[in-house]
Amino acid sequence: PEHGSMGRTIFYDPTKKRMLIAGGGRLDAWMRGKAREFHELYAFDPKTESVTRLADAPTTLYSSHLAFDSKRKLFVAVAVFNKQEQRSGMFAYDPTKDAWHEIRPANPIPPHKSWMGWMKLCYDAHHDCFIGMIGDKFYAYRLPD
């Protein structure tokens, strides 16, 4: 990525033994229009030290959590924008297809206490669910099969 990196995050992709570099950009630029760089996803291959652009996320990724679902081999992110300035929802990235899709959870995603935010998220393989946190409250989500 050649632009600023405020809010960029990185996660290990066990399906392809690489790192995923998600979002980030110029400070607060995502609040002023689409700011496409905040939708960008890249793969870093530590063996070849190469960076490859992947499919853009359907929402802004800023300090986002990409929780890896080891059962379905998907990464999941949740974005909450109370003012609808960006797309809110639960989104999954499939590294084998290099594609994103929206997930409609059975329970609604609660609004963030401030006007925007990204749910802190992790996958619990034992219970096959995602545990998310907004503010000081925890939420559990199961993906449809």
mmCIF file of N, CA and C in Angstrom, residues 12-20 68-75 93-98:
data_model
loop_
_atom_site.group_PDB
_atom_site.id
_atom_site.type_symbol
_atom_site.label_atom_id
_atom_site.label_comp_id
_atom_site.label_asym_id
_atom_site.label_seq_id
_atom_site.Cartn_x
_atom_site.Cartn_y
_atom_site.Cartn_z
ATOM 1 N N TYR A 12 -2.985 -12.897 10.402
ATOM 2 C CA TYR A 12 -2.424 -14.087 9.764
ATOM 3 C C TYR A 12 -3.532 -14.868 9.069
ATOM 4 N N ASP A 13 -3.275 -15.269 7.829
ATOM 5 C CA ASP A 13 -4.199 -16.092 7.038
ATOM 6 C C ASP A 13 -3.641 -17.507 6.981
ATOM 7 N N PRO A 14 -4.152 -18.419 7.834
ATOM 8 C CA PRO A 14 -3.620 -19.785 7.851
ATOM 9 C C PRO A 14 -3.946 -20.583 6.584
ATOM 10 N N THR A 15 -4.935 -20.140 5.811
ATOM 11 C CA THR A 15 -5.290 -20.879 4.594
ATOM 12 C C THR A 15 -4.206 -20.776 3.528
ATOM 13 N N LYS A 16 -3.476 -19.663 3.525
ATOM 14 C CA LYS A 16 -2.446 -19.453 2.496
ATOM 15 C C LYS A 16 -1.088 -19.079 3.088
ATOM 16 N N LYS A 17 -0.987 -19.162 4.419
ATOM 17 C CA LYS A 17 0.269 -18.876 5.125
ATOM 18 C C LYS A 17 0.841 -17.514 4.719
ATOM 19 N N ARG A 18 0.026 -16.493 4.882
ATOM 20 C CA ARG A 18 0.383 -15.131 4.532
ATOM 21 C C ARG A 18 -0.249 -14.187 5.540
ATOM 22 N N MET A 19 0.063 -12.922 5.417
ATOM 23 C CA MET A 19 -0.537 -11.901 6.267
ATOM 24 C C MET A 19 -1.537 -11.111 5.435
ATOM 25 N N LEU A 20 -2.680 -10.756 6.030
ATOM 26 C CA LEU A 20 -3.651 -9.882 5.385
ATOM 27 C C LEU A 20 -3.513 -8.494 5.997
ATOM 28 N N PHE A 68 -10.907 -14.913 12.370
ATOM 29 C CA PHE A 68 -10.848 -16.068 11.482
ATOM 30 C C PHE A 68 -11.718 -17.200 11.996
ATOM 31 N N ASP A 69 -12.677 -17.605 11.187
ATOM 32 C CA ASP A 69 -13.557 -18.740 11.473
ATOM 33 C C ASP A 69 -12.863 -19.981 10.925
ATOM 34 N N SER A 70 -12.269 -20.772 11.817
ATOM 35 C CA SER A 70 -11.493 -21.941 11.412
ATOM 36 C C SER A 70 -12.357 -23.064 10.849
ATOM 37 N N LYS A 71 -13.640 -23.084 11.163
ATOM 38 C CA LYS A 71 -14.538 -24.115 10.624
ATOM 39 C C LYS A 71 -14.880 -23.825 9.166
ATOM 40 N N ARG A 72 -15.227 -22.587 8.857
ATOM 41 C CA ARG A 72 -15.674 -22.200 7.513
ATOM 42 C C ARG A 72 -14.560 -21.600 6.669
ATOM 43 N N LYS A 73 -13.404 -21.363 7.295
ATOM 44 C CA LYS A 73 -12.249 -20.766 6.618
ATOM 45 C C LYS A 73 -12.582 -19.383 6.054
ATOM 46 N N LEU A 74 -13.209 -18.556 6.894
ATOM 47 C CA LEU A 74 -13.599 -17.195 6.532
ATOM 48 C C LEU A 74 -13.070 -16.205 7.562
ATOM 49 N N PHE A 75 -12.849 -14.981 7.131
ATOM 50 C CA PHE A 75 -12.559 -13.876 8.039
ATOM 51 C C PHE A 75 -13.831 -13.046 8.156
ATOM 52 N N TYR A 93 -14.900 -12.375 4.527
ATOM 53 C CA TYR A 93 -13.942 -12.463 3.430
ATOM 54 C C TYR A 93 -13.534 -13.920 3.286
ATOM 55 N N ASP A 94 -13.662 -14.452 2.073
ATOM 56 C CA ASP A 94 -13.278 -15.826 1.767
ATOM 57 C C ASP A 94 -11.926 -15.781 1.061
ATOM 58 N N PRO A 95 -10.845 -16.192 1.733
ATOM 59 C CA PRO A 95 -9.521 -16.094 1.117
ATOM 60 C C PRO A 95 -9.326 -17.068 -0.049
ATOM 61 N N THR A 96 -10.088 -18.136 -0.111
ATOM 62 C CA THR A 96 -9.933 -19.078 -1.231
ATOM 63 C C THR A 96 -10.566 -18.542 -2.506
ATOM 64 N N LYS A 97 -11.591 -17.690 -2.368
ATOM 65 C CA LYS A 97 -12.265 -17.096 -3.530
ATOM 66 C C LYS A 97 -11.881 -15.636 -3.746
ATOM 67 N N ASP A 98 -11.132 -15.043 -2.799
ATOM 68 C CA ASP A 98 -10.809 -13.618 -2.811
ATOM 69 C C ASP A 98 -12.085 -12.808 -3.030
#
